[in-house]
Tab-separated table of C-alpha atoms in Angstrom:
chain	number	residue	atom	x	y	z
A	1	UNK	CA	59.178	46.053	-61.464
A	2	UNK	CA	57.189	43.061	-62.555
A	3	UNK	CA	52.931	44.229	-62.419
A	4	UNK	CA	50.538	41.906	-62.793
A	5	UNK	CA	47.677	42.675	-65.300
A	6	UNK	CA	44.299	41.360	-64.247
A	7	UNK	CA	41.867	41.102	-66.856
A	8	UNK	CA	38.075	41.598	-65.592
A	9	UNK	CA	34.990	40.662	-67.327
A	10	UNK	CA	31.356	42.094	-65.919
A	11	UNK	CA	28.683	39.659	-65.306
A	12	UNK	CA	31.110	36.956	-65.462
A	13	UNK	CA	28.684	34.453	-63.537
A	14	UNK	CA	25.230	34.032	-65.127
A	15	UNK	CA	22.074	35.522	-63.873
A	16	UNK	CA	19.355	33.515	-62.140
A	17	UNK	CA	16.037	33.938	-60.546
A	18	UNK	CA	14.891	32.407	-57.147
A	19	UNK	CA	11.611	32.535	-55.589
A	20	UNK	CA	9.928	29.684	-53.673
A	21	UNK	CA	7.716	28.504	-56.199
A	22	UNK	CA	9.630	28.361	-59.102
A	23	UNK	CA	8.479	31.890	-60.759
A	24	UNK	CA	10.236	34.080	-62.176
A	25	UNK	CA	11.107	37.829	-61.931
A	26	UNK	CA	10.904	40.821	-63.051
A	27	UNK	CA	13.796	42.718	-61.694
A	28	UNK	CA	14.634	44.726	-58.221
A	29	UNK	CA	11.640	46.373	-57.781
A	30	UNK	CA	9.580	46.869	-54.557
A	31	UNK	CA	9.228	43.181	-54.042
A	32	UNK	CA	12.971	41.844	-55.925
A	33	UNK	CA	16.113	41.519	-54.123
A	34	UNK	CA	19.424	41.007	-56.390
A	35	UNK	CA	21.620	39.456	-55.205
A	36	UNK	CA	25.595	39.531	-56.052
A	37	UNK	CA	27.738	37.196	-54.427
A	38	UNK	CA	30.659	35.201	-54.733
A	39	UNK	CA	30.364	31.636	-55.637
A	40	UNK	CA	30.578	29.816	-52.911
A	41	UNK	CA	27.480	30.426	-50.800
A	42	UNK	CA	24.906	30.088	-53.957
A	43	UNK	CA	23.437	26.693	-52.472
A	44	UNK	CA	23.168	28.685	-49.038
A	45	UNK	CA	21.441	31.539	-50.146
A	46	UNK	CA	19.016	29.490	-52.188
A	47	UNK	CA	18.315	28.018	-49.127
A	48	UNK	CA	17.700	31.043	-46.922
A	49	UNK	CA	15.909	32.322	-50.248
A	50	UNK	CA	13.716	29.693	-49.316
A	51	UNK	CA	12.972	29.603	-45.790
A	52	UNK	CA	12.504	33.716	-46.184
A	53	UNK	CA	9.531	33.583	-48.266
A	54	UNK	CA	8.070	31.372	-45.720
A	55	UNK	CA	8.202	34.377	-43.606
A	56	UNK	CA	5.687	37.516	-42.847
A	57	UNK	CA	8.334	40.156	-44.399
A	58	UNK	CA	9.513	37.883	-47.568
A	59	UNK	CA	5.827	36.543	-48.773
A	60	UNK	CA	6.412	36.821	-52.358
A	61	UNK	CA	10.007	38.180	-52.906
A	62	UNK	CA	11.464	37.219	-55.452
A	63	UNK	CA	15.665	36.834	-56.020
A	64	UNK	CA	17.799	37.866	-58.820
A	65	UNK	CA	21.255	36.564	-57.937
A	66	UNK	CA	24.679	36.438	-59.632
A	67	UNK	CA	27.055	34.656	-58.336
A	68	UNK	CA	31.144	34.913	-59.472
A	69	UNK	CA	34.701	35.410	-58.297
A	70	UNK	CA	34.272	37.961	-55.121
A	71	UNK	CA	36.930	40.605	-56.826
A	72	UNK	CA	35.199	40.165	-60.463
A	73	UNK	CA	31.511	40.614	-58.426
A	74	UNK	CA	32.409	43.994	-56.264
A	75	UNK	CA	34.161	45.327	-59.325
A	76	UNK	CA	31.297	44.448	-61.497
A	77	UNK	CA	28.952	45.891	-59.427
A	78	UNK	CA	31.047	49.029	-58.909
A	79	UNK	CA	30.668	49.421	-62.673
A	80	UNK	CA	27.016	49.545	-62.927
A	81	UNK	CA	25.910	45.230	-62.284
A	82	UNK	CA	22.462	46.177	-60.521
A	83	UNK	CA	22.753	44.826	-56.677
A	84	UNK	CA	20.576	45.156	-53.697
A	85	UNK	CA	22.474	42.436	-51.613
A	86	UNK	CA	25.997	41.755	-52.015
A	87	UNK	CA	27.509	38.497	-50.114
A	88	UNK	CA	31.390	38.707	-50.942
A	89	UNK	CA	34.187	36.772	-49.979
A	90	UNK	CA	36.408	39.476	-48.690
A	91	UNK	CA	35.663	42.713	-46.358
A	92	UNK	CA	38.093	44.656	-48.935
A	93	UNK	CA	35.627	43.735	-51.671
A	94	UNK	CA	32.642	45.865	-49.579
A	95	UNK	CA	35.196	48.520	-49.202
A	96	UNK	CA	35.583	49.195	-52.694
A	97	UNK	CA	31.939	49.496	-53.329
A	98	UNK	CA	31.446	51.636	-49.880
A	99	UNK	CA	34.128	53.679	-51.577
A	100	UNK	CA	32.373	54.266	-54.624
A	101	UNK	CA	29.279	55.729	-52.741
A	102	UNK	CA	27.309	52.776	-53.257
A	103	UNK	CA	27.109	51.001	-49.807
A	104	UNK	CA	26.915	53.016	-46.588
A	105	UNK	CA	30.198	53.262	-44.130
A	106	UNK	CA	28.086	51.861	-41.262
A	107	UNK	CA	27.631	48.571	-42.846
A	108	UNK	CA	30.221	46.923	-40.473
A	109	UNK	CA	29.018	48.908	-37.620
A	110	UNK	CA	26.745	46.211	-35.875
A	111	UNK	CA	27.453	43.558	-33.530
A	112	UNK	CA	28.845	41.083	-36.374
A	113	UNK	CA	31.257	43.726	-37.792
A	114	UNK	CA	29.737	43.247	-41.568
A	115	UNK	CA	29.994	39.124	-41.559
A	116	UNK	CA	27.764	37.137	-41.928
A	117	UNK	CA	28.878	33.689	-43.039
A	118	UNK	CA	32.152	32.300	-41.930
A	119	UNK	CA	34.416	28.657	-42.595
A	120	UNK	CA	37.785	27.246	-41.664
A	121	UNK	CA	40.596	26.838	-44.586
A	122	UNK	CA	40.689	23.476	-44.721
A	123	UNK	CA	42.929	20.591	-47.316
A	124	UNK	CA	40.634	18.565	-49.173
A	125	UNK	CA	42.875	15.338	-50.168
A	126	UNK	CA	42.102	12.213	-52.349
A	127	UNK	CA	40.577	9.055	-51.332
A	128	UNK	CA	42.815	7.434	-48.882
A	129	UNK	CA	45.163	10.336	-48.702
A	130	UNK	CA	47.941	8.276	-50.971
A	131	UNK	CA	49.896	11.718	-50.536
A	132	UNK	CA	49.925	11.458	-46.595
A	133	UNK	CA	48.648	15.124	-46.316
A	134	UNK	CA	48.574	16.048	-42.547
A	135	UNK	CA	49.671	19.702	-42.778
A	136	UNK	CA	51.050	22.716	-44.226
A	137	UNK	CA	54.435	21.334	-44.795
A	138	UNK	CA	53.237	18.501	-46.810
A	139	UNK	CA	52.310	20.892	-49.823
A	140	UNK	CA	55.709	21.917	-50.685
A	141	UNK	CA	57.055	18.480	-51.085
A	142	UNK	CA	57.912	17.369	-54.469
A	143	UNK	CA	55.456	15.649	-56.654
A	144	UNK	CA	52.645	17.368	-54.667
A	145	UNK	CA	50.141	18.945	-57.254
A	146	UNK	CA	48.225	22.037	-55.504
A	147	UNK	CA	45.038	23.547	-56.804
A	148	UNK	CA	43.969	27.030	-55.393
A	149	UNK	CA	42.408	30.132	-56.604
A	150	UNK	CA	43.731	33.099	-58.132
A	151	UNK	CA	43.758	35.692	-55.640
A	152	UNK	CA	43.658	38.042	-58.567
A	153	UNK	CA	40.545	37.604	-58.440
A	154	UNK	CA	39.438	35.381	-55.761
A	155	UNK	CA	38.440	36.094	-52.159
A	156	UNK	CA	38.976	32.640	-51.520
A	157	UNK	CA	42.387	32.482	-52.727
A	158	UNK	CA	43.132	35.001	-50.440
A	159	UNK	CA	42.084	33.164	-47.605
A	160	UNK	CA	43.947	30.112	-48.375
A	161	UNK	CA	47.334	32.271	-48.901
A	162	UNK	CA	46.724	33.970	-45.915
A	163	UNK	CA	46.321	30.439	-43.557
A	164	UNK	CA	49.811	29.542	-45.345
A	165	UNK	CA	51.324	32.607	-44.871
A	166	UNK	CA	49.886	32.388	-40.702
A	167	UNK	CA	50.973	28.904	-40.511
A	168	UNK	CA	54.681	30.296	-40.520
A	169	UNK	CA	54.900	34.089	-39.594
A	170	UNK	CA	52.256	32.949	-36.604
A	171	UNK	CA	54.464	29.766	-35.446
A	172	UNK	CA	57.903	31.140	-34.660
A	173	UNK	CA	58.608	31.511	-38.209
A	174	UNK	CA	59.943	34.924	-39.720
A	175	UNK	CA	58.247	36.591	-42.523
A	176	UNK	CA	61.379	35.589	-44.925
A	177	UNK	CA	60.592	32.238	-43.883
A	178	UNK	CA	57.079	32.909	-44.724
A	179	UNK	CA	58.102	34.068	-48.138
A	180	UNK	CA	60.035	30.905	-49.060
A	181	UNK	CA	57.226	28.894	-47.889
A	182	UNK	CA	55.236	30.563	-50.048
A	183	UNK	CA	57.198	30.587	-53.058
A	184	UNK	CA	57.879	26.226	-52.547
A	185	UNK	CA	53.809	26.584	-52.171
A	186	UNK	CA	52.852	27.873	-55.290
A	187	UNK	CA	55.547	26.379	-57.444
A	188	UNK	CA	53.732	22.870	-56.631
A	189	UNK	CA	50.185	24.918	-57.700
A	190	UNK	CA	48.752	23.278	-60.691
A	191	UNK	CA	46.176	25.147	-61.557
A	192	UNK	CA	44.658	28.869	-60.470
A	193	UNK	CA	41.579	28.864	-60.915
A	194	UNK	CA	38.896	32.256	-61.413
A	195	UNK	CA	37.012	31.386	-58.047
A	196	UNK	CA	37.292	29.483	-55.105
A	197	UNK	CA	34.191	27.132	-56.673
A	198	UNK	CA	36.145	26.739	-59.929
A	199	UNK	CA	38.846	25.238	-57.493
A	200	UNK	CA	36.227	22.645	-55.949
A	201	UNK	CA	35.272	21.959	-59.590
A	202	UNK	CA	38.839	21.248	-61.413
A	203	UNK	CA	39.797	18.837	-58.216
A	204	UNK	CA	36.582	17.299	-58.885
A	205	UNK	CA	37.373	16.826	-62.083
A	206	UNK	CA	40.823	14.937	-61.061
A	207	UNK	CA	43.374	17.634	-61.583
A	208	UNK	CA	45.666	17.636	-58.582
A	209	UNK	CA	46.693	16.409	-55.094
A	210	UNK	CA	45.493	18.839	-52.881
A	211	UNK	CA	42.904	21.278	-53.122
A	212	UNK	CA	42.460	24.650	-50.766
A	213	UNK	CA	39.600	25.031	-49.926
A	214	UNK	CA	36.698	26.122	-46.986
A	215	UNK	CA	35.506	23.479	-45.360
A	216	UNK	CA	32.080	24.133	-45.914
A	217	UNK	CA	33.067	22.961	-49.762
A	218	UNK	CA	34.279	19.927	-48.394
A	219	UNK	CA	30.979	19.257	-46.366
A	220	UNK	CA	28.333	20.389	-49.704
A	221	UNK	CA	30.297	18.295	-51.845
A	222	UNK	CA	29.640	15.581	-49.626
A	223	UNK	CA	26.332	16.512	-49.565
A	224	UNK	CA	25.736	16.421	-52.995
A	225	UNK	CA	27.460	13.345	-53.479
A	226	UNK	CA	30.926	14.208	-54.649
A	227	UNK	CA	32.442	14.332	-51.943
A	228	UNK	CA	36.063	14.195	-51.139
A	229	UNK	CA	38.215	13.773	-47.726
A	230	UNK	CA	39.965	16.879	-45.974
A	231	UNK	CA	42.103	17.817	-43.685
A	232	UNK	CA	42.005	20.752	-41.255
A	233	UNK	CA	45.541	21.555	-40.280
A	234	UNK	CA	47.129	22.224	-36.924
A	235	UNK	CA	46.997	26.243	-37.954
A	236	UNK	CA	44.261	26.880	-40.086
A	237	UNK	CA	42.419	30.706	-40.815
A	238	UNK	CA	38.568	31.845	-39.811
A	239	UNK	CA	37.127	33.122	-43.065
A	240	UNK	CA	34.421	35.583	-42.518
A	241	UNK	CA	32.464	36.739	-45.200
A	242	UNK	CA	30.645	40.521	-45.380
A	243	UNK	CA	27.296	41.147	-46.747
A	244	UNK	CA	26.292	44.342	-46.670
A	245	UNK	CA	22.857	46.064	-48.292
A	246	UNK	CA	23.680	48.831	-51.236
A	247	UNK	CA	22.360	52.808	-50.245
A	248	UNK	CA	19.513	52.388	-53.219
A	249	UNK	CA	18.393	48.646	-52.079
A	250	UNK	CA	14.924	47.612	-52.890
A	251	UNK	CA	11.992	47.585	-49.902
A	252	UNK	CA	12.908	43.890	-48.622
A	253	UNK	CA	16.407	43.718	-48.698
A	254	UNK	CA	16.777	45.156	-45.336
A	255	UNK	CA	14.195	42.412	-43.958
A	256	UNK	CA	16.501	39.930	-45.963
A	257	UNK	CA	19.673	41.394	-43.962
A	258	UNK	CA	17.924	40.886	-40.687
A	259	UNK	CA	16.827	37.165	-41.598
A	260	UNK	CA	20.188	36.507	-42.735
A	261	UNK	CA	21.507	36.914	-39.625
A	262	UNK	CA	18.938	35.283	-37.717
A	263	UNK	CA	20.363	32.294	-35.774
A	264	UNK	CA	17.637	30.062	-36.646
A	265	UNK	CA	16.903	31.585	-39.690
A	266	UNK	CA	19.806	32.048	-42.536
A	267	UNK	CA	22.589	30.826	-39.612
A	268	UNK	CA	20.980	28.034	-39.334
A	269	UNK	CA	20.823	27.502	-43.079
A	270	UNK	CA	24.572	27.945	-43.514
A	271	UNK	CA	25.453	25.655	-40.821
A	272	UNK	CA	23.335	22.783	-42.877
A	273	UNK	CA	25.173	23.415	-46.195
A	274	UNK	CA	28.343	23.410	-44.344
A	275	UNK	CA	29.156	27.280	-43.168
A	276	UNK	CA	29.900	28.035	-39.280
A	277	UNK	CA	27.061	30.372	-37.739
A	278	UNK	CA	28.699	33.878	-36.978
A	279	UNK	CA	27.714	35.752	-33.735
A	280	UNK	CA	28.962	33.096	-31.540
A	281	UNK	CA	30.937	33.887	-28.012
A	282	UNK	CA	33.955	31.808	-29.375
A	283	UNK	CA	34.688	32.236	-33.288
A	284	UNK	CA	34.076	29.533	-35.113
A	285	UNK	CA	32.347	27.904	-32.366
A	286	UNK	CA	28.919	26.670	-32.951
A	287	UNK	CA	25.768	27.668	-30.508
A	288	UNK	CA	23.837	24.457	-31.147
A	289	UNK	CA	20.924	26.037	-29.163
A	290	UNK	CA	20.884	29.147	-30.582
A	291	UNK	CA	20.385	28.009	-34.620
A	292	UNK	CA	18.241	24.785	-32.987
A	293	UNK	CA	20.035	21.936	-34.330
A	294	UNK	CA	22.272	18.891	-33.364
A	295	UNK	CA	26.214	17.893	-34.428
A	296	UNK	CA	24.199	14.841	-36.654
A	297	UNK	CA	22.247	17.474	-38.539
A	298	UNK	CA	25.162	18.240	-40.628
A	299	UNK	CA	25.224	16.094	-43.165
A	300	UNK	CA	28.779	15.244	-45.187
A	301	UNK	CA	30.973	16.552	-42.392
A	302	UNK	CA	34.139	14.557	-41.521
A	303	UNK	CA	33.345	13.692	-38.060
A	304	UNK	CA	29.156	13.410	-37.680
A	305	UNK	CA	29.573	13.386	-33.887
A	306	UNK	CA	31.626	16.664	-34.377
A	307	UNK	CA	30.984	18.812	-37.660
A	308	UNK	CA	32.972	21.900	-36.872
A	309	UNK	CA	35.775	20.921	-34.305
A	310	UNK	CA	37.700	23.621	-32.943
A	311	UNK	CA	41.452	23.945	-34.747
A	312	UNK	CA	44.390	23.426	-32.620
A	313	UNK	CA	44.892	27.210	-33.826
A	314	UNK	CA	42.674	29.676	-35.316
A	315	UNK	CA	44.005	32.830	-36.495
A	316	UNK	CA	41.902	35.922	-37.190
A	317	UNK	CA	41.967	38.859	-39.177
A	318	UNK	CA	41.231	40.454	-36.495
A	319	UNK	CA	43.338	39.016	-33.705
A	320	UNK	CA	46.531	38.201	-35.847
A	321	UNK	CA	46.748	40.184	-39.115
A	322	UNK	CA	45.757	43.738	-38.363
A	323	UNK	CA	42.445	43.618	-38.048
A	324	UNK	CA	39.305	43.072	-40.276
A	325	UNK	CA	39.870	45.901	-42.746
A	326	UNK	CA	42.694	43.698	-44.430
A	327	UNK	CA	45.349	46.677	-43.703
A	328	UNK	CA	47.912	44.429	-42.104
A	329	UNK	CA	48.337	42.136	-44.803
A	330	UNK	CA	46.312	43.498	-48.348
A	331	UNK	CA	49.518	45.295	-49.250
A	332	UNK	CA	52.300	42.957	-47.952
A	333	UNK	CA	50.662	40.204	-49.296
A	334	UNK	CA	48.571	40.885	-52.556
A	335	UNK	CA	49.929	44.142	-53.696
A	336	UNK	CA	50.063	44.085	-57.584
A	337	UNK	CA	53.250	46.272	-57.638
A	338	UNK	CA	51.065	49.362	-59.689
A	339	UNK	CA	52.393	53.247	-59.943
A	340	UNK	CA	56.051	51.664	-58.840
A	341	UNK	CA	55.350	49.966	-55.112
A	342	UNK	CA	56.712	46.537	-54.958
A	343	UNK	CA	54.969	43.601	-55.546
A	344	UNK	CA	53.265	41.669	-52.347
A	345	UNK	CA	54.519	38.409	-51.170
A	346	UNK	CA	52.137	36.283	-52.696
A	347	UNK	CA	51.839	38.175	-55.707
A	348	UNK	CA	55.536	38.200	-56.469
A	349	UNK	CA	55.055	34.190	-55.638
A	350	UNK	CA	52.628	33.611	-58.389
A	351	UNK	CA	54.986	35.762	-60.363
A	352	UNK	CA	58.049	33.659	-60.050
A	353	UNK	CA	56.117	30.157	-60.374
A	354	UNK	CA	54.993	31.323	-63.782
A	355	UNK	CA	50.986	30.935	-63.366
A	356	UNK	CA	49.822	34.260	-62.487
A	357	UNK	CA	48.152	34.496	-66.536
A	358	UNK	CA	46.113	31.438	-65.760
């Protein structure tokens, strides 16, 4: 049975020091928080970063944060990368550090189950859309150059297969079907990328036709000037992030936690660069009221009038794969086919396109 080797390198993502004022740090100590996190919500946190200092409990914290593929951050810190705070892509990616003793088994206990950002998958698309991209079925057709993540080591990838795999097996379609969609899908994949911001990056850069991503990528991009026009299809996947505090955590970090998940304080940062606010009644509905802010404030979005519409359908961990421990799908889908067990859909996809060593 064909395995699939994945190579992982500690640290892989630079470290860097926050604080309001420009300082520097010394390390975790009694008034540090490090932070470990997977790319995508760096500009986020640096925001929330900021606003927390502002506050009685985070006068003169200071942040060291590294920031990486999800998979390569949990396993990194699982080996010894020092961590107060870890923001990962992926509940599974928690798991493996609650496994190793290092986070507490309550962590998803509270009312937001362990998230605390969330997003949409969404199909960012070139000026114009020359490629007529509308929906799922338009990224198997020929001449259609994909760019994802590798979900090897990306939480992001994972995301993105999963909304391709629901856009089938959730619409009438049977998981064979899902399968061959899935192998058509990554044959047109140009490029797999380490993380889900090393996607953003190489379709920046001009590789491709259509790039996965969450749609708070699309909206920061467009924030910071590079942005590009998406798409968010008919059937389309909530993405909710953990963060979760490590057993040995410096004095702040629970204060951090707590402001993180304050609707008007790090909500309402993540809904500015992009992210949709968790603890809402509907997922992936916004609260306007409760993170005190209007549609307009969200700069870059597609529709001004309507940053974060609602998708014709919005599948959940949760609600449609098994719930959001990952068990209904981590093995069907991204098994790597070690001590004999086959290999999962997707990664036997990868397999048989001839990219999973990229």
């Amino acid at each position: 049975m064909k395995k699939i080797k994945v190579a992982v390198a500690l640290a892989a993502a630079s470290i860097l020091t926050l604080t309001a004022c420009g300082g520097s740090g010394g390390g975790s100590d009694a008034e540090s928080i490090s932070i470990v996190g997977f790319a995508v919500p760096e500009t986020a946190n640096k925001a929330i970063a900021k606003e927390f200092n502002k506050t009685p409990e985070g006068e003169g914290v200071t942040f060291q944060t590294s920031y990486g593929a999800s998979g390569d951050q949990s396993r990194a810190v699982e080996s010894g990368l020092k961590a107060d705070y870890v923001h990962l892509s992926v509940g599974t990616d928690v798991q493996r550090l609650e496994k190793a003793g290092l986070v507490d088994a309550s962590w998803d206990d509270g009312d937001n189950k362990g998230i605390v950002s969330s997003s949409v998958v969404v199909l960012g698309v070139r000026e114009g859309n020359p490629k007529n991209i509308q929906g799922w079925e338009d990224l198997v057709k020929p001449g259609v150059g994909v760019v994802t993540a590798n979900p090897a080591s990306s939480g992001a990838a994972r995301w993105n297969a999963l909304a391709a795999w629901g856009s089938v097996v959730k619409n009438g379609g049977t998981e064979e079907e899902g399968k061959a969609y899935l192998d058509k899908l990554f044959k047109n994949v140009v490029t797999l990328t380490n993380s889900g911001r090393d996607a953003t990056t190489a379709f920046l850069g001009g590789t491709g036709d259509v790039l996965l991503a969450y749609e708070n990528e699309a909206i920061l991009a467009a924030q910071q000037g590079e942005g590009f026009e998406y798409i968010i299809p008919d059937s389309t996947v909530l993405i909710e992030n953990p963060g979760a505090i490590l057993k040995d955590s410096s004095k702040p970090s629970q204060a951090w936690l707590d402001f993180v998940l304050d609707p008007q304080g790090g909500q309402k940062q993540f809904a500015l660069t992009g992210f949709r606010p968790v603890n809402t009644a509907e997922p992936g509905v916004v609260d306007w009221d409760a993170i005190g802010l209007k549609p307009e404030d969200i700069k870059g979005a597609k529709d001004p009038a309507d940053p974060f519409p609602a998708p014709k359908q919005l599948l959940t961990l949760e609600n449609d794969f098994g719930g959001r421990d990952w068990s209904g799908v981590k093995e069907k889908l991204f098994g790597t086919g070690e001590d004999g067990e086959e290999l999962g859909i997707v990664t036997d996809s990868i397999a048989k396109s001839g990219k999973a060593s990229q």
